[in-house]
């Protein structure tokens, strides 16, 4: 598919004619339909004004659909997209396959050294940066300060899972549709399994032992998932098996959650008075631990990458440079306020006094990102990298199936033990078929 077209249909030969027409390169961007990406699309007119020779076309998709579309295109080098929004899971796998274009030649003014090491390392393969982070995140506890006070409790900066359970019980008021805790229950490797894998790490669980044998029906996974079921069944909202990030965000903003453990990027949404009824009653704490030296927090970045099949590589890099630059951050701050800028990617942002004042969760976010170690995610040694995922191509399919089994248990369709036995068997079958 050609991305070059003339501004004027009269001729395709001349790049510059007597009438002043010039060639325009179309850059097609595939992105996810979350708030930060929608904001980027809205501000892109500034980019096009600076680069009249580049026209942006947007394909904005729901997360699961986006992953399917870009995976199919990048593997086939189909050239449907010039810029892809992908995550920390895909980048190292696709980079090793030579499916992505290196960004090591980004201009000095882009300040690659300003990227947070934890985020940059996750997007680098053998010294090559294959994606530029648009925003980075970990996970943390967001809680209602008023309900915590009414319960006679004080949230520690670094709570344990036992305290979370105690607080969830104390804050639950079903008569008034207030539930002590909201957690992801919707099936998916990036939905309930992101939360549960990070949570299981803190219980000492791991997906695979050092010989790539799955351990999903072991004591640690069983303990973690039973604890999760206890929280959700007794203190969670009804219908939790269908709730993902967006559904829980809405519940929290409506004042129906005492606590929500999820992405740090949600902090600006739950404290925005235009959207949240509890904006002035939100506190933050580190993700819980279980006394074993690991917290239940993850590490993620939504990033922009250039697929190897693009025929507008230079123009795509020009757009990525703009969208992930300090200048873009300043543009968002000017238009929307410092609290709305994309978080979690640059050291300089966390040294910015204006941002620190506007975002009281900034230090907690940075601490959470720095505390997540993809090379050492669990208490026991593992043969893989990744905190809330396993960085192998088969993981997305495996974890989605496992997530369906656990979601079915949450919906009361089977026991935890039945779900984990099925999860163990399907994971074993898939990993053996893949030759691990």
GROMACS .gro file of C-alpha atoms in nm, residues 45-266:
model
  222
   45UNK     CA    1  -0.305   1.939   1.473
   46UNK     CA    2  -0.006   2.112   1.632
   47UNK     CA    3   0.221   1.847   1.480
   48UNK     CA    4   0.063   1.878   1.136
   49UNK     CA    5   0.099   2.254   1.149
   50UNK     CA    6   0.472   2.211   1.213
   51UNK     CA    7   0.501   1.941   0.944
   52UNK     CA    8   0.271   2.029   0.652
   53UNK     CA    9   0.430   1.755   0.443
   54UNK     CA   10   0.297   1.486   0.682
   55UNK     CA   11  -0.070   1.394   0.713
   56UNK     CA   12  -0.179   1.177   1.005
   57UNK     CA   13  -0.447   0.911   0.976
   58UNK     CA   14  -0.576   0.743   1.292
   59UNK     CA   15  -0.705   0.393   1.359
   60UNK     CA   16  -0.831   0.400   1.719
   61UNK     CA   17  -0.932   0.063   1.864
   62UNK     CA   18  -1.033  -0.109   2.185
   63UNK     CA   19  -0.730  -0.268   2.352
   64UNK     CA   20  -0.795  -0.634   2.266
   65UNK     CA   21  -0.884  -0.550   1.905
   66UNK     CA   22  -0.577  -0.326   1.871
   67UNK     CA   23  -0.348  -0.607   1.983
   68UNK     CA   24  -0.500  -0.848   1.734
   69UNK     CA   25  -0.481  -0.607   1.441
   70UNK     CA   26  -0.125  -0.487   1.494
   71UNK     CA   27   0.005  -0.836   1.570
   72UNK     CA   28  -0.133  -0.968   1.243
   73UNK     CA   29   0.008  -0.675   1.047
   74UNK     CA   30   0.355  -0.665   1.201
   75UNK     CA   31   0.410  -1.041   1.165
   76UNK     CA   32   0.322  -1.028   0.796
   77UNK     CA   33   0.504  -0.696   0.742
   78UNK     CA   34   0.182  -0.585   0.579
   79UNK     CA   35   0.252  -0.212   0.598
   80UNK     CA   36  -0.101  -0.124   0.707
   81UNK     CA   37   0.033   0.095   0.989
   82UNK     CA   38   0.334   0.325   1.016
   83UNK     CA   39   0.313   0.382   1.393
   84UNK     CA   40   0.183   0.119   1.634
   85UNK     CA   41   0.084   0.163   1.997
   86UNK     CA   42   0.222  -0.147   2.168
   87UNK     CA   43   0.315  -0.250   2.519
   88UNK     CA   44   0.616  -0.366   2.715
   89UNK     CA   45   0.516  -0.728   2.650
   90UNK     CA   46   0.534  -0.704   2.270
   91UNK     CA   47   0.842  -0.486   2.224
   92UNK     CA   48   1.121  -0.730   2.324
   93UNK     CA   49   0.955  -1.022   2.142
   94UNK     CA   50   0.897  -0.827   1.820
   95UNK     CA   51   1.234  -0.656   1.841
   96UNK     CA   52   1.408  -0.993   1.849
   97UNK     CA   53   1.210  -1.096   1.541
   98UNK     CA   54   1.326  -0.784   1.351
   99UNK     CA   55   0.963  -0.677   1.318
  100UNK     CA   56   1.034  -0.327   1.451
  101UNK     CA   57   1.261  -0.043   1.339
  102UNK     CA   58   1.533   0.064   1.583
  103UNK     CA   59   1.493   0.409   1.736
  104UNK     CA   60   1.857   0.442   1.838
  105UNK     CA   61   1.898   0.721   1.583
  106UNK     CA   62   1.646   0.954   1.746
  107UNK     CA   63   1.794   1.307   1.755
  108UNK     CA   64   1.997   1.421   2.053
  109UNK     CA   65   1.734   1.684   2.137
  110UNK     CA   66   1.489   1.402   2.215
  111UNK     CA   67   1.704   1.321   2.520
  112UNK     CA   68   1.693   0.943   2.530
  113UNK     CA   69   1.901   0.950   2.850
  114UNK     CA   70   1.612   1.123   3.025
  115UNK     CA   71   1.392   0.812   2.996
  116UNK     CA   72   1.338   0.629   3.325
  117UNK     CA   73   1.577   0.332   3.326
  118UNK     CA   74   1.310   0.080   3.428
  119UNK     CA   75   1.088   0.184   3.138
  120UNK     CA   76   1.367   0.218   2.881
  121UNK     CA   77   1.518  -0.122   2.967
  122UNK     CA   78   1.185  -0.292   2.895
  123UNK     CA   79   1.182  -0.146   2.543
  124UNK     CA   80   1.544  -0.232   2.460
  125UNK     CA   81   1.681  -0.548   2.298
  126UNK     CA   82   2.057  -0.603   2.266
  127UNK     CA   83   2.118  -0.231   2.305
  128UNK     CA   84   1.856  -0.127   2.047
  129UNK     CA   85   1.560   0.086   2.157
  130UNK     CA   86   1.260  -0.044   1.961
  131UNK     CA   87   0.981   0.175   2.099
  132UNK     CA   88   0.944   0.518   2.257
  133UNK     CA   89   0.734   0.524   2.576
  134UNK     CA   90   0.428   0.745   2.560
  135UNK     CA   91   0.333   0.680   2.921
  136UNK     CA   92   0.455   0.438   3.183
  137UNK     CA   93   0.284   0.290   3.484
  138UNK     CA   94   0.299   0.054   3.774
  139UNK     CA   95   0.009  -0.028   4.003
  140UNK     CA   96  -0.087   0.099   4.347
  141UNK     CA   97  -0.372   0.129   4.595
  142UNK     CA   98  -0.617   0.414   4.543
  143UNK     CA   99  -0.853   0.454   4.838
  144UNK     CA  100  -1.124   0.673   4.984
  145UNK     CA  101  -0.970   0.875   5.267
  146UNK     CA  102  -1.314   0.958   5.413
  147UNK     CA  103  -1.424   0.595   5.430
  148UNK     CA  104  -1.091   0.490   5.577
  149UNK     CA  105  -1.131   0.752   5.848
  150UNK     CA  106  -1.490   0.646   5.917
  151UNK     CA  107  -1.367   0.288   5.956
  152UNK     CA  108  -1.118   0.403   6.220
  153UNK     CA  109  -0.823   0.287   6.013
  154UNK     CA  110  -0.514   0.453   5.870
  155UNK     CA  111  -0.372   0.332   5.541
  156UNK     CA  112   0.000   0.252   5.569
  157UNK     CA  113   0.224   0.378   5.291
  158UNK     CA  114   0.319   0.014   5.230
  159UNK     CA  115   0.016  -0.200   5.327
  160UNK     CA  116  -0.002  -0.578   5.357
  161UNK     CA  117  -0.271  -0.789   5.193
  162UNK     CA  118  -0.407  -0.866   5.540
  163UNK     CA  119  -0.458  -0.494   5.604
  164UNK     CA  120  -0.629  -0.458   5.266
  165UNK     CA  121  -0.875  -0.732   5.365
  166UNK     CA  122  -0.938  -0.571   5.705
  167UNK     CA  123  -1.003  -0.233   5.543
  168UNK     CA  124  -1.224  -0.381   5.271
  169UNK     CA  125  -1.442  -0.545   5.534
  170UNK     CA  126  -1.465  -0.224   5.738
  171UNK     CA  127  -1.555  -0.002   5.440
  172UNK     CA  128  -1.814  -0.228   5.276
  173UNK     CA  129  -2.168  -0.086   5.299
  174UNK     CA  130  -2.379  -0.290   5.058
  175UNK     CA  131  -2.700  -0.114   5.161
  176UNK     CA  132  -2.558   0.209   5.016
  177UNK     CA  133  -2.383   0.030   4.727
  178UNK     CA  134  -2.035   0.101   4.859
  179UNK     CA  135  -1.796  -0.191   4.824
  180UNK     CA  136  -1.472  -0.224   5.014
  181UNK     CA  137  -1.260  -0.315   4.713
  182UNK     CA  138  -1.276  -0.316   4.334
  183UNK     CA  139  -1.036  -0.538   4.138
  184UNK     CA  140  -1.020  -0.660   3.780
  185UNK     CA  141  -1.234  -0.966   3.713
  186UNK     CA  142  -1.275  -0.950   3.336
  187UNK     CA  143  -1.090  -1.230   3.161
  188UNK     CA  144  -0.779  -1.144   2.963
  189UNK     CA  145  -0.401  -1.162   2.987
  190UNK     CA  146  -0.397  -0.782   3.017
  191UNK     CA  147  -0.706  -0.764   3.239
  192UNK     CA  148  -0.757  -1.000   3.534
  193UNK     CA  149  -0.430  -1.184   3.476
  194UNK     CA  150  -0.224  -0.865   3.493
  195UNK     CA  151  -0.358  -0.806   3.844
  196UNK     CA  152  -0.344  -1.172   3.948
  197UNK     CA  153   0.006  -1.240   3.817
  198UNK     CA  154   0.144  -0.937   4.002
  199UNK     CA  155  -0.055  -1.036   4.311
  200UNK     CA  156   0.064  -1.397   4.289
  201UNK     CA  157   0.426  -1.276   4.277
  202UNK     CA  158   0.376  -1.128   4.622
  203UNK     CA  159   0.247  -1.466   4.747
  204UNK     CA  160   0.565  -1.635   4.621
  205UNK     CA  161   0.403  -1.785   4.310
  206UNK     CA  162   0.553  -1.809   3.964
  207UNK     CA  163   0.418  -1.917   3.626
  208UNK     CA  164   0.702  -2.161   3.557
  209UNK     CA  165   0.984  -2.320   3.751
  210UNK     CA  166   1.340  -2.309   3.621
  211UNK     CA  167   1.269  -2.605   3.389
  212UNK     CA  168   0.964  -2.433   3.233
  213UNK     CA  169   0.718  -2.650   3.422
  214UNK     CA  170   0.398  -2.459   3.509
  215UNK     CA  171   0.304  -2.421   3.877
  216UNK     CA  172  -0.051  -2.287   3.851
  217UNK     CA  173  -0.203  -2.558   4.071
  218UNK     CA  174   0.065  -2.516   4.336
  219UNK     CA  175   0.026  -2.390   4.691
  220UNK     CA  176   0.127  -2.030   4.617
  221UNK     CA  177  -0.111  -1.974   4.324
  222UNK     CA  178  -0.392  -2.146   4.515
  223UNK     CA  179  -0.335  -1.922   4.817
  224UNK     CA  180  -0.324  -1.604   4.606
  225UNK     CA  181  -0.634  -1.681   4.401
  226UNK     CA  182  -0.834  -1.793   4.706
  227UNK     CA  183  -0.742  -1.467   4.879
  228UNK     CA  184  -0.852  -1.273   4.569
  229UNK     CA  185  -1.182  -1.466   4.561
  230UNK     CA  186  -1.242  -1.396   4.928
  231UNK     CA  187  -1.193  -1.022   4.873
  232UNK     CA  188  -1.411  -1.007   4.565
  233UNK     CA  189  -1.690  -1.235   4.687
  234UNK     CA  190  -1.733  -1.074   5.028
  235UNK     CA  191  -1.634  -0.711   4.970
  236UNK     CA  192  -1.643  -0.654   4.593
  237UNK     CA  193  -1.921  -0.521   4.369
  238UNK     CA  194  -2.174  -0.750   4.206
  239UNK     CA  195  -2.090  -0.871   3.857
  240UNK     CA  196  -1.718  -0.833   3.922
  241UNK     CA  197  -1.628  -1.107   3.673
  242UNK     CA  198  -1.707  -0.864   3.390
  243UNK     CA  199  -1.524  -0.564   3.536
  244UNK     CA  200  -1.194  -0.451   3.385
  245UNK     CA  201  -0.999  -0.128   3.415
  246UNK     CA  202  -1.266   0.098   3.262
  247UNK     CA  203  -1.554  -0.052   3.459
  248UNK     CA  204  -1.372  -0.021   3.792
  249UNK     CA  205  -1.263   0.333   3.708
  250UNK     CA  206  -1.626   0.427   3.660
  251UNK     CA  207  -1.729   0.260   3.986
  252UNK     CA  208  -1.456   0.439   4.180
  253UNK     CA  209  -1.543   0.776   4.026
  254UNK     CA  210  -1.905   0.719   4.128
  255UNK     CA  211  -1.801   0.663   4.489
  256UNK     CA  212  -1.881   0.291   4.496
  257UNK     CA  213  -1.530   0.159   4.579
  258UNK     CA  214  -1.351   0.195   4.909
  259UNK     CA  215  -1.025   0.081   4.748
  260UNK     CA  216  -0.910   0.009   4.397
  261UNK     CA  217  -0.575  -0.156   4.317
  262UNK     CA  218  -0.485  -0.078   3.959
  263UNK     CA  219  -0.269   0.125   3.722
  264UNK     CA  220  -0.096   0.433   3.859
  265UNK     CA  221  -0.204   0.620   3.545
  266UNK     CA  222  -0.560   0.618   3.686
   0.00000   0.00000   0.00000
